Each structure stands twice: as structure tokens, then as C-alpha cells.
C-alpha positions as YAML, in Angstrom:
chain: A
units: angstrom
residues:
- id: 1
  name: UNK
  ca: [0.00, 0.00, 0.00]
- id: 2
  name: UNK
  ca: [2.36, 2.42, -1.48]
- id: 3
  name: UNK
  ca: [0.30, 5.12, -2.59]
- id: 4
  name: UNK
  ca: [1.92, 8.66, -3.23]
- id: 5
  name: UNK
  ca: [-1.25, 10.49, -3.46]
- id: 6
  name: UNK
  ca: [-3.66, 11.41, -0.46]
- id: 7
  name: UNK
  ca: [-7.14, 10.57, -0.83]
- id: 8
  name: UNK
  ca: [-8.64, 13.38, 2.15]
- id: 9
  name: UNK
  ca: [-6.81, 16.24, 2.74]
- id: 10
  name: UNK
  ca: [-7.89, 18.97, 5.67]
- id: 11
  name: UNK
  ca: [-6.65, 22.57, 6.36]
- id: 12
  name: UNK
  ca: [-6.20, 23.29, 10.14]
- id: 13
  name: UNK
  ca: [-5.64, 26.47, 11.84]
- id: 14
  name: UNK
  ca: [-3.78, 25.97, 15.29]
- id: 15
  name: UNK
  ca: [-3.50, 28.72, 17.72]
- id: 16
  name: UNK
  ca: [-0.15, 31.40, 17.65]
- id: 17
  name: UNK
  ca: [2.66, 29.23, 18.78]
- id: 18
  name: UNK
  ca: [1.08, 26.37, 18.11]
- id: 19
  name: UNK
  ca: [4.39, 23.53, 18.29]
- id: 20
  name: UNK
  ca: [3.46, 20.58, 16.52]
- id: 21
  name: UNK
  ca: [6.62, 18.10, 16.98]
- id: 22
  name: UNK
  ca: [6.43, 19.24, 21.10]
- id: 23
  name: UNK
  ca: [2.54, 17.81, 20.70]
- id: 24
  name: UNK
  ca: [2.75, 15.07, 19.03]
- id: 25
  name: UNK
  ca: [5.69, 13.39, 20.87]
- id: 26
  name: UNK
  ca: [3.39, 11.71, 23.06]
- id: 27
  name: UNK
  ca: [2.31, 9.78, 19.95]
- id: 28
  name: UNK
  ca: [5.66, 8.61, 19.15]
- id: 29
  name: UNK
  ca: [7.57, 5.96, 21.41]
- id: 30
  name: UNK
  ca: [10.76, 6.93, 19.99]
- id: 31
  name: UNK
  ca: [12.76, 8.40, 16.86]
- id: 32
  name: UNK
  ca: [12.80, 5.08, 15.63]
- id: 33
  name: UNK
  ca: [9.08, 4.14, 16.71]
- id: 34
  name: UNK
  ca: [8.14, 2.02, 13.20]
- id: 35
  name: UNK
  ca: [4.05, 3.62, 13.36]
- id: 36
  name: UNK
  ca: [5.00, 7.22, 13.54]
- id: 37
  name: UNK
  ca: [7.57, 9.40, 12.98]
- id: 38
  name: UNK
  ca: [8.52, 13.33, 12.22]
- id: 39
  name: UNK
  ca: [10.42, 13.36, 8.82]
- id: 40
  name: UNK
  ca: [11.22, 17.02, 7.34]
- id: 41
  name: UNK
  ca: [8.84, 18.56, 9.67]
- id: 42
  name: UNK
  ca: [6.41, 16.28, 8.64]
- id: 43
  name: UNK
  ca: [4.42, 13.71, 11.36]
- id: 44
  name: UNK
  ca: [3.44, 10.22, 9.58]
- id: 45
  name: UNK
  ca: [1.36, 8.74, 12.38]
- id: 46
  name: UNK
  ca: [-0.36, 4.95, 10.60]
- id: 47
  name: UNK
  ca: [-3.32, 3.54, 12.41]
- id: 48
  name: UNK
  ca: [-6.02, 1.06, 12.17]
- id: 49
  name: UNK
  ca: [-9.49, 2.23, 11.89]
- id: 50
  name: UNK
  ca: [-13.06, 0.84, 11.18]
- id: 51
  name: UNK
  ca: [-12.94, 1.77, 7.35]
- id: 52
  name: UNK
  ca: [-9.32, -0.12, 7.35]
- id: 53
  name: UNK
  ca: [-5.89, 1.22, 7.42]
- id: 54
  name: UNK
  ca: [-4.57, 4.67, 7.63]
- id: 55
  name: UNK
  ca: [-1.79, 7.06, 7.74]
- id: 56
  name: UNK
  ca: [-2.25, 10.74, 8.71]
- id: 57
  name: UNK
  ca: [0.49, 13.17, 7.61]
- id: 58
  name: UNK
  ca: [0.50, 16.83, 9.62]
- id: 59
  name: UNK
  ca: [2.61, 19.14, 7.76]
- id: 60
  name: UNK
  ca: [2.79, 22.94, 8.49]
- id: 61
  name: UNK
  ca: [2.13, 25.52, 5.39]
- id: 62
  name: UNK
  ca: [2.29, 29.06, 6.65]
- id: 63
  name: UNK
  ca: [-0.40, 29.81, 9.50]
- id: 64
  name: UNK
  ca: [-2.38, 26.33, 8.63]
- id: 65
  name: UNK
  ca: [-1.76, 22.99, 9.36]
- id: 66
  name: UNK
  ca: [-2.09, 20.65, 6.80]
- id: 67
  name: UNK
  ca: [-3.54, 17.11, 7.31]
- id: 68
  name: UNK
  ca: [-4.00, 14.52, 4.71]
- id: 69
  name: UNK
  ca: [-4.98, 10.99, 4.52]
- id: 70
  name: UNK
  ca: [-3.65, 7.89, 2.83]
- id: 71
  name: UNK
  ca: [-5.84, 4.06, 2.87]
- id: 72
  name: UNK
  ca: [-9.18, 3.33, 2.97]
- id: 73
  name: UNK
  ca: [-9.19, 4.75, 6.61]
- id: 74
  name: UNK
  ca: [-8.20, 8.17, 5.10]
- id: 75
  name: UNK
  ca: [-11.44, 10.00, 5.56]
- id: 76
  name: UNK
  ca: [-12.33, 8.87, 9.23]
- id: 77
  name: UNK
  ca: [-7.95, 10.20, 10.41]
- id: 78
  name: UNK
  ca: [-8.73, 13.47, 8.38]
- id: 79
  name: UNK
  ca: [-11.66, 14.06, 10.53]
- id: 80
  name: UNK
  ca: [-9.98, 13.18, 13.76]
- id: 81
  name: UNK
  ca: [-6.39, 15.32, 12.37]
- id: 82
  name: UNK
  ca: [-7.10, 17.93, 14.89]
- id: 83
  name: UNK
  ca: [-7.86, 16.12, 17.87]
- id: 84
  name: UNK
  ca: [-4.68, 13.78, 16.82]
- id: 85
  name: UNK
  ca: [-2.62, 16.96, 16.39]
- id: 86
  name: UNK
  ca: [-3.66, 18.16, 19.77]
- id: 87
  name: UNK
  ca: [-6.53, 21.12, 18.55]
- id: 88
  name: UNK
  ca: [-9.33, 19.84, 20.31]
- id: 89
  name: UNK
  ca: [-7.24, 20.55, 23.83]
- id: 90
  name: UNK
  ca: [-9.14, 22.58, 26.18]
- id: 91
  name: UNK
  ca: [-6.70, 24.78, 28.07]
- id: 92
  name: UNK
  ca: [-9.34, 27.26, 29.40]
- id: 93
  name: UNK
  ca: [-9.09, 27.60, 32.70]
- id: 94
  name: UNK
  ca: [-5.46, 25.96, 33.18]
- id: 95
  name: UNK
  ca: [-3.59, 29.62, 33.34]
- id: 96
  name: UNK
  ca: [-5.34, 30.93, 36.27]
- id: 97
  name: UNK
  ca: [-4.33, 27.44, 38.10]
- id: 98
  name: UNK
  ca: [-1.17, 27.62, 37.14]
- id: 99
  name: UNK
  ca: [-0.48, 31.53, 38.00]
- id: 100
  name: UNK
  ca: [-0.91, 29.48, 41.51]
- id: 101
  name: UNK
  ca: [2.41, 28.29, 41.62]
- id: 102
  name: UNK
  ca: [5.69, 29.70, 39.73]
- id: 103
  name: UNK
  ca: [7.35, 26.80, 38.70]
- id: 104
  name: UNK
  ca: [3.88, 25.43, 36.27]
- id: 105
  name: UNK
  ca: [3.53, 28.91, 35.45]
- id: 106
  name: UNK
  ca: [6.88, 29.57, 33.76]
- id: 107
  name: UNK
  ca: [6.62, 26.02, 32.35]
- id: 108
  name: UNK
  ca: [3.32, 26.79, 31.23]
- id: 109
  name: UNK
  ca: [4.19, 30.14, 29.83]
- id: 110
  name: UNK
  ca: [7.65, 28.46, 28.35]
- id: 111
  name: UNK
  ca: [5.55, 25.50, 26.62]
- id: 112
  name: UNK
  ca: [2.75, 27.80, 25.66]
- id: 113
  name: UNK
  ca: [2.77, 25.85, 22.57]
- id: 114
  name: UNK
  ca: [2.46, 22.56, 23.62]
- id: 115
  name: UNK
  ca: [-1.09, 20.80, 23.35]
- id: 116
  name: UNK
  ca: [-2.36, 17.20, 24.09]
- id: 117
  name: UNK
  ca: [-3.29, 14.96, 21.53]
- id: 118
  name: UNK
  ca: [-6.35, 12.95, 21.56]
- id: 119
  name: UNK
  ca: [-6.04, 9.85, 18.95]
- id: 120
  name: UNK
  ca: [-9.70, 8.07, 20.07]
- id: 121
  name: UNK
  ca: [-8.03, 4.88, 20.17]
- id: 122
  name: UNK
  ca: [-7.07, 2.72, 23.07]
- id: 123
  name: UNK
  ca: [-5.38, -0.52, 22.29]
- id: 124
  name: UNK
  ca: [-2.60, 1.12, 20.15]
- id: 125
  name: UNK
  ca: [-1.76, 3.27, 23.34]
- id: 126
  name: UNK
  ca: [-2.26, -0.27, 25.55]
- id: 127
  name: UNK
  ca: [0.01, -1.96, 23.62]
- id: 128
  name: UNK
  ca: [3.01, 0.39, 24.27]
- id: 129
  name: UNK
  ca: [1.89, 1.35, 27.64]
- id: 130
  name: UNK
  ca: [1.75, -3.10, 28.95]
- id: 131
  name: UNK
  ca: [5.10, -3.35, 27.23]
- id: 132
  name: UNK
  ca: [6.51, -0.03, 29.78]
- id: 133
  name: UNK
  ca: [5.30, -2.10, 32.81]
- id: 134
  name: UNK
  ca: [8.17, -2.30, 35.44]
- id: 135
  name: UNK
  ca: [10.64, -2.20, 33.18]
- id: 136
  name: UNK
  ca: [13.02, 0.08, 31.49]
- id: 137
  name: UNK
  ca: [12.28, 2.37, 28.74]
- id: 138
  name: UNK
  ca: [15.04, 0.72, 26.50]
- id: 139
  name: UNK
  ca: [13.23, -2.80, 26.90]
- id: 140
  name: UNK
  ca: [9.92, -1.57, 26.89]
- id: 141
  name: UNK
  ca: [10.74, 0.01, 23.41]
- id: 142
  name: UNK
  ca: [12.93, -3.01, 22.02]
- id: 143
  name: UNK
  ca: [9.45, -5.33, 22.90]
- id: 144
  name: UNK
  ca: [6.66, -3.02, 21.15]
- id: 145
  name: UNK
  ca: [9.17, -2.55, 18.00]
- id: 146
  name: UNK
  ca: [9.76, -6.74, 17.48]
- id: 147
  name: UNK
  ca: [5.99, -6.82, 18.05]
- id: 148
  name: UNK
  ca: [4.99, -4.39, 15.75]
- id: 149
  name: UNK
  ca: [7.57, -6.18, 13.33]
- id: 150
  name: UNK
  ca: [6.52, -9.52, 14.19]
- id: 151
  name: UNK
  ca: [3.03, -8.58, 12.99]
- id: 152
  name: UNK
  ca: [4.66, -6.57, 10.01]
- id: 153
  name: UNK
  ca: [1.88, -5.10, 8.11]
- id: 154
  name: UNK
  ca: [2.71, -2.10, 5.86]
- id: 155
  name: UNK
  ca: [1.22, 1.16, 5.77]
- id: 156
  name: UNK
  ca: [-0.52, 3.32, 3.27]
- id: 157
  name: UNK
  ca: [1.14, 6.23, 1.61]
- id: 158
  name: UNK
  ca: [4.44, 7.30, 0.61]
- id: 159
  name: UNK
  ca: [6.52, 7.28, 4.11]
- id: 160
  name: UNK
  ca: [8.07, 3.92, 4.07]
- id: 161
  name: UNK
  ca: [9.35, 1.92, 5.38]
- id: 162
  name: UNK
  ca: [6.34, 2.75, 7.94]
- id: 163
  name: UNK
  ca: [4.31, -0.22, 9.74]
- id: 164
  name: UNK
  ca: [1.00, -0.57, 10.89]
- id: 165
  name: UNK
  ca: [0.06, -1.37, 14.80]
- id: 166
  name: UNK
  ca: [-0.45, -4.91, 15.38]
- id: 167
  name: UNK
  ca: [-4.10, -6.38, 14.97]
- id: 168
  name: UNK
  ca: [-5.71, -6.75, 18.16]
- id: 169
  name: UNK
  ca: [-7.47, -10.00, 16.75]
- id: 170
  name: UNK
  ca: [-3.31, -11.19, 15.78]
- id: 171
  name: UNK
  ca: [-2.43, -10.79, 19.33]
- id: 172
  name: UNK
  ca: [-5.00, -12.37, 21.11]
- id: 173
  name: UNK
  ca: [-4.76, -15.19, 19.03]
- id: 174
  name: UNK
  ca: [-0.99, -15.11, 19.53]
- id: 175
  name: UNK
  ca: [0.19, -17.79, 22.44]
- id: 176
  name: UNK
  ca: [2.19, -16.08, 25.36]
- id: 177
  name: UNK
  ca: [5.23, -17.43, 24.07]
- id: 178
  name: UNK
  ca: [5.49, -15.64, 20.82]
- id: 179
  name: UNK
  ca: [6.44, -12.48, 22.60]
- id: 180
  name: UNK
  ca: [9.27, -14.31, 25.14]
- id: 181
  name: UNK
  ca: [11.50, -13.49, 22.46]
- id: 182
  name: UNK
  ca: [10.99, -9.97, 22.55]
- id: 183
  name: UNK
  ca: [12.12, -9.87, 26.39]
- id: 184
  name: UNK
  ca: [8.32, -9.94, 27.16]
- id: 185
  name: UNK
  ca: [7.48, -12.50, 30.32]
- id: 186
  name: UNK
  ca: [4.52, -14.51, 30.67]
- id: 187
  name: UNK
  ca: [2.66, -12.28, 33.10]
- id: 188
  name: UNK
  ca: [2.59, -8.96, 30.26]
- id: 189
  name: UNK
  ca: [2.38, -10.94, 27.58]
- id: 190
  name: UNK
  ca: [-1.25, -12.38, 28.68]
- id: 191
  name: UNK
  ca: [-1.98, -9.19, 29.83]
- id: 192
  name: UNK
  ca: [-1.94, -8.10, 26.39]
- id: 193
  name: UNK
  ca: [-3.87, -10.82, 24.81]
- id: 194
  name: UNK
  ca: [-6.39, -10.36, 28.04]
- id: 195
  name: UNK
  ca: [-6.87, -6.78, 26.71]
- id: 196
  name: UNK
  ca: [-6.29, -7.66, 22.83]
- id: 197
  name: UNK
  ca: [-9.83, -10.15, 23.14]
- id: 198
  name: UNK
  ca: [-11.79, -7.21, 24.26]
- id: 199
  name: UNK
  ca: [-10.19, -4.37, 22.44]
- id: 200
  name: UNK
  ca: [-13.61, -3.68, 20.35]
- id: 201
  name: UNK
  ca: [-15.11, -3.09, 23.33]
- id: 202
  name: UNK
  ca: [-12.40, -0.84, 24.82]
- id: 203
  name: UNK
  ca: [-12.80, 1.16, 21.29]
- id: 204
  name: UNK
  ca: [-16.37, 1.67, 22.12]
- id: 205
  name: UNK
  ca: [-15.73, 3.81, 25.63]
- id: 206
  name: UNK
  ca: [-17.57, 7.09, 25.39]
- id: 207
  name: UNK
  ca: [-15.00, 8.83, 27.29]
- id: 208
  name: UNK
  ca: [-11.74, 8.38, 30.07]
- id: 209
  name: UNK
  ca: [-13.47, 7.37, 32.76]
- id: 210
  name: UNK
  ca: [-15.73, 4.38, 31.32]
- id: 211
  name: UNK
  ca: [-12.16, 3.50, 29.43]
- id: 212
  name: UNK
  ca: [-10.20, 3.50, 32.93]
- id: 213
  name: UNK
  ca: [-13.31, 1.37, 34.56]
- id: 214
  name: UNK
  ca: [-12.62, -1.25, 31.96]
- id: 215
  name: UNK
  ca: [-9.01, -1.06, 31.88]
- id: 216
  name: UNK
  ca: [-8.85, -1.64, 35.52]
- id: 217
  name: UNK
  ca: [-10.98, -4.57, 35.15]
- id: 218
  name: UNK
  ca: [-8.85, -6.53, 33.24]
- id: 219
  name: UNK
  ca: [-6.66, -8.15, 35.25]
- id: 220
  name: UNK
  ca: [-2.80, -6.99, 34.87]
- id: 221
  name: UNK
  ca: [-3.53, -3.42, 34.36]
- id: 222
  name: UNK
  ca: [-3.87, -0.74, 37.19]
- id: 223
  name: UNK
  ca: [-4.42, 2.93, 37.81]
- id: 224
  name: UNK
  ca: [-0.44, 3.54, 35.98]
- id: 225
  name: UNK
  ca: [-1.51, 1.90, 33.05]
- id: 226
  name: UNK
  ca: [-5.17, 2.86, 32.31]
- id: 227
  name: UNK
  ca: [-3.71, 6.79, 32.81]
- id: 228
  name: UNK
  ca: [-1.07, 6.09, 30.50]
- id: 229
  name: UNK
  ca: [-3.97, 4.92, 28.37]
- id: 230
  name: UNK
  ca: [-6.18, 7.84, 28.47]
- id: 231
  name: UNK
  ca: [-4.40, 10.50, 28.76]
- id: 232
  name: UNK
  ca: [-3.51, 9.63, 25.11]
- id: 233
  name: UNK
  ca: [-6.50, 7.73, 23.83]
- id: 234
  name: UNK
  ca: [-8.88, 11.24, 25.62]
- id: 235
  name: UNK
  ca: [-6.73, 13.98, 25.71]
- id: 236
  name: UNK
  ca: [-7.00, 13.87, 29.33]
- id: 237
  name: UNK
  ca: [-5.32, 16.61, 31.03]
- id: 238
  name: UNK
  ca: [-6.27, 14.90, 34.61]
- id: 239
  name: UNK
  ca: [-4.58, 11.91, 34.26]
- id: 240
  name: UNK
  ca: [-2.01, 10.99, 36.53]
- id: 241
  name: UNK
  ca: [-0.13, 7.78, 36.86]
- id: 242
  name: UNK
  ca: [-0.11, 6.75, 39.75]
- id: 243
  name: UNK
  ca: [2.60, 3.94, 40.76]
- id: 244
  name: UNK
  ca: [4.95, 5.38, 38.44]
- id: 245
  name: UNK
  ca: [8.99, 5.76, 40.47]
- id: 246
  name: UNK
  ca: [9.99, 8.32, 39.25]
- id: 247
  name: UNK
  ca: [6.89, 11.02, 38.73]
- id: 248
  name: UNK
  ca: [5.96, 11.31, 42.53]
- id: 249
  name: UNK
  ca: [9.89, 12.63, 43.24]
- id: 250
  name: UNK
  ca: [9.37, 14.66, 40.18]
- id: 251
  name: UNK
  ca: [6.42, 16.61, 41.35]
- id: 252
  name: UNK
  ca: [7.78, 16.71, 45.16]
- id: 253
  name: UNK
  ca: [10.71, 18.16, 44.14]
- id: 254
  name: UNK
  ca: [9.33, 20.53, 41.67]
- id: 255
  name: UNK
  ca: [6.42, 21.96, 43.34]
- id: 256
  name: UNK
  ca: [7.73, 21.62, 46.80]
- id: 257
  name: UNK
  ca: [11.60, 21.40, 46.93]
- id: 258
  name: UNK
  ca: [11.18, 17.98, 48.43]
- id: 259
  name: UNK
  ca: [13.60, 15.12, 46.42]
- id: 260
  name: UNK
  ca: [11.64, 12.42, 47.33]
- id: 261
  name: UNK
  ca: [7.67, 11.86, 47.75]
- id: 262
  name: UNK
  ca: [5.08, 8.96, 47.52]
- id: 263
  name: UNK
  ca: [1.96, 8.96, 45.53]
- id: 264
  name: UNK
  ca: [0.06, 10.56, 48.60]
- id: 265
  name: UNK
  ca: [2.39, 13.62, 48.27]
- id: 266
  name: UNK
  ca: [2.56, 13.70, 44.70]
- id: 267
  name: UNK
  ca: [-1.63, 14.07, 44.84]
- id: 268
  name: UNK
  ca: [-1.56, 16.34, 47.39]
- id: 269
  name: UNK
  ca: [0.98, 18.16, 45.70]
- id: 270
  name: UNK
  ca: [-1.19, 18.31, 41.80]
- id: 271
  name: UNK
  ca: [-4.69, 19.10, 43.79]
- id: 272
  name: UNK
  ca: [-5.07, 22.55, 43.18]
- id: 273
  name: UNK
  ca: [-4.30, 21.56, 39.70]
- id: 274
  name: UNK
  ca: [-7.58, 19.83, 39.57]
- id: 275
  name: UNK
  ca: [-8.60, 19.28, 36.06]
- id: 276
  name: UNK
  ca: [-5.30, 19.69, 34.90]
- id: 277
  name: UNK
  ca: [-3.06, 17.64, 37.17]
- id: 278
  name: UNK
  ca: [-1.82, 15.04, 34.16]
- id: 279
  name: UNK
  ca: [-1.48, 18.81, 32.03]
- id: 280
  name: UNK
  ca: [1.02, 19.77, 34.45]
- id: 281
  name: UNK
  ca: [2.86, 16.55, 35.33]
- id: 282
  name: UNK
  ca: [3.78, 16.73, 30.75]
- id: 283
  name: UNK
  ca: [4.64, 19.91, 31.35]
- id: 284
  name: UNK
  ca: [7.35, 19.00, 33.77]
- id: 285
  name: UNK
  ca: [8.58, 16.47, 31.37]
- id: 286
  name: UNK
  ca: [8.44, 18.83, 28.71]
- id: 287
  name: UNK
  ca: [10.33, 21.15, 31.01]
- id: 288
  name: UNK
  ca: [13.22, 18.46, 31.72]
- id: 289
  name: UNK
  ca: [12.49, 18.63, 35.53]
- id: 290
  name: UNK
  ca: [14.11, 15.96, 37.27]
- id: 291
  name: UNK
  ca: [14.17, 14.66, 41.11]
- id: 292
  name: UNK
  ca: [18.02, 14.82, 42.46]
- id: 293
  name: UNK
  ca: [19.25, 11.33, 42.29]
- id: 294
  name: UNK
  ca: [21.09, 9.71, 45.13]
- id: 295
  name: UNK
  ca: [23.19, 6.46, 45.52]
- id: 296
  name: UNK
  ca: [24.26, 4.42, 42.77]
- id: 297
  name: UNK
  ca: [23.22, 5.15, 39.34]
- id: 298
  name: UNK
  ca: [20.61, 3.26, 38.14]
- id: 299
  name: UNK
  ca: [18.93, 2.38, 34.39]
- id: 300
  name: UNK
  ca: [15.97, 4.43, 34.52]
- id: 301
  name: UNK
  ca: [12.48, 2.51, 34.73]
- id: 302
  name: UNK
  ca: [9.22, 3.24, 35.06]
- id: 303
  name: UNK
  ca: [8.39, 0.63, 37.65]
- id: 304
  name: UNK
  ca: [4.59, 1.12, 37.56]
- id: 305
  name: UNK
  ca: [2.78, -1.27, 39.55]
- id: 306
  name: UNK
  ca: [0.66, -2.03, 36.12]
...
């Protein structure tokens, strides 16, 4: 599926200082992430969708943002380009929170241009976020890359070589042990397939909190994962993940000049942030703002509980 020309183009207008590679990193697990990428300013971003495959390609022109579609899922991405792109972000309301406190102001202020995407899909988010589970971010990205290339499917359009996400019917029907491999144990790898056999009906949530409800349900995935979930799949700027190692030290050190805290603190801590409190935990990671690290140096990890 090699088609140069798009079959549904769109013409966006984001706001002034709208920064579309600082929005859309979210949607990318890495440089090298095979499903998305930014090429010459460009972000190819291939997806499964209802009508069949897709790619989406943003590329700025001037004051617009131009989205166009490749694949028989071309007209349903087109439709969705803003949300994907991050448009459809509410920030009303988040300046006068942050004004609260000067380190999310001048972050906010600083990353003015940054704005969460919204894709309105959850197992393509699940995937990456079950591989991230208590490990580190090196692993986690060397098993969703072999998975995505295990289940190699090519996109549509002109950016290759670009791959689509794995099937969620492919992975269920996949036995545990095709992902060992891939440096992917038993316990994640039928966590996946769990999730994988009811990913239609994960597609179907109306919104982040019926999506976390049956997230959490399925046994293997907690509050870390199901916020890593949503705040993608939604857009939503109140997601925190809780059990993650390092965030809680990230936000106590930030907010209160303390280099170590617990999820307790860490909630305490984003509270007045209400509405916003997964807004301003990106924003510290867009910021660079790290915890002082004592003792020996470790591999970084996310070591979410799941």
C-alpha cells in the first residue's frame, strides 16, 4: 500500500505558537518508533481504523496545518487530524491554576505551545503502555518494535518503510510465548492478549473514565496503566499515573523542593491543579524537571505497579 497520493486532505488552523513536533511526541515511542515518525517537519502517524488502514500526515504551510490521509481509513484520520494533532485541547481555565504556583507557570508560559493529543483509540496506546510495565524504557521500546515487526503489516502512503500497529485479533490469538522473544514474560504478555480479546469493546468507551473502569478490570492493568492509556487515547489533562517511580519525586521536588515523595504527596501536591493535574505533570517532562538522584546510578524505569 504504497500510494503517493492522499485521498482526504484537511486545512487546520492551530493557535499562535502552536508547536506541533512538542505535541505530538506523546504519539511517538521513539525516533525510531516504526508507526510514527517526524520526517522534514512532517508527522506520519499509521493507524487502524473501522474503514481499514490509515496514515495521517501533519505538515505545516504558513499559519495552517495541513492534514492529509492515505488508505481506505483516510477519511475517518482526516476528521480526527485535529484532535490527533492536539486542537481539540481545552486549556481554558489551566492559566489561572497555574499563575498558583511559579514553577507550572513559567513552564506553562515556556511551553505555551504545547497541546495534548487525543487519537480516540485505546489498544494502540495499551500496547506500548503493557510493554513499559516495570521495566526500562530501553526494553519496553525493544518489545513493542519486534511486536509491531513480528506482525509486520505495511502502511498506506508514501513514508516507508512505515508499519502498521499490530491487529488486536493477531495478538490475542498469539500464544504467550510468541512475545518471550521480545524480552516480554509470561505475566505482560497475557496481559496483552487479556486486553487484545476485548479491544472492540475498549474502542467503544464514550470517554476516560468508562475507558479506565474497563481497563482496571482486566486483570494486569492498574491505575499507571489505564492513565497512560487515556491521557492519550482522551486527551486527558487529569490523568495521573499513579505507581509510576519516578513522577511522585518529580512533582515533590518541583512543586515543593522535596527530592523524594510517595503517591500521597505527589496528589496532594497536583490538587489545586484539579482538572489539569496530568497537564502539568507533561509539562514537567516537557520542562526536563528531574528529582536529584542519590546512591548508585541506576537504568531508569518506570516501575509502575501495572
Amino acid at each position: 500500500m504504497t500510494g503517493t497520493e492522499p485521498t482526504a486532505r484537511r486545512e487546520l488552523r492551530p493557535p499562535a505558537g502552536y508547536r506541533l513536533a512538542a505535541s505530538v511526541r506523546a504519539l511517538t515511542f521513539s525516533p525510531y518508533d516504526p508507526c510514527a515518525r517526524v520526517a522534514a517537519g512532517t508527522f506520519w502517524w499509521a493507524t487502524r481504523t473501522p474503514d481499514g488502514p490509515a496514515t495521517l500526515a501533519l505538515r505545516p504551510s504558513g499559519a495552517t496545518l495541513l492534514a492529509e490521509g492515505y488508505g481506505p481509513g483516510a477519511d475517518r484520520v482526516v476528521q480526527r487530524a485535529d484532535a490527533i494533532a492536539g486542537l481539540r485541547d481545552d486549556v481554558s481555565g489551566f492559566a489561572a491554576l497555574a499563575a498558583n504556583h511559579p514553577v507550572v507557570a513559567r513552564l506553562a508560559a515556556q511551553h505555551r505551545g504545547l497541546r495534548m493529543p487525543s487519537t480516540g483509540q485505546v489498544f494502540r496506546q495499551l500496547l506500548r503502555a503493557v510493554f513499559e510495565q516495570k521495566v526500562t524504557g530501553k526494553e519496553a521500546y525493544r518489545a513493542y518494535a519486534a511486536t509491531v515487526r513480528h506482525f509486520a503489516e505495511a502502511a498506506p502512503g508514501p513514508m516507508q518503510p512505515l508499519l502498521l500497529p499490530p491487529d488486536p485479533a493477531a495478538v490475542a490469538a498469539a500464544g504467550y510465548w510468541v512475545f518471550h522473544p521480545f524480552g516480554v514474560e509470561q505475566r505482560r504478555a497475557e496481559t496483552l492478549r487479556r486486553a487484545a480479546a476485548v479491544a472492540d469493546r475498549l474502542e467503544r468507551c464514550a470517554d476516560s473514565a468508562e475507558a479506565t473502569r474497563r481497563l482496571t478490570a482486566i486483570a494486569g492493568i492498574g491505575a499507571w496503566t489505564a492513565a497512560e492509556v487515556v491521557r492519550i487515547a482522551y486527551g486527558d489533562p487529569d490523568a495521573v499515573s499513579v505507581g509510576d517511580f519516578h513522577v511522585p519525586n518529580t512533582v515533590a521536588w518541583a512543586l515543593a523542593g522535596e527530592p523524594r515523595g510517595d503517591d500521597a504527596r505527589m496528589l496532594a501536591l497536583l490538587e489545586p491543579f484539579r482538572g489539569h493535574r496530568g497537564r502539568v505533570c507533561v509539562l514537567l517532562a516537557a520542562g526536563g524537571v528531574q528529582a536529584p538522584k542519590y546512591g548508585p546510578r541506576m537504568p531508569i524505569r518506570s516501575f509502575a505497579r501495572f
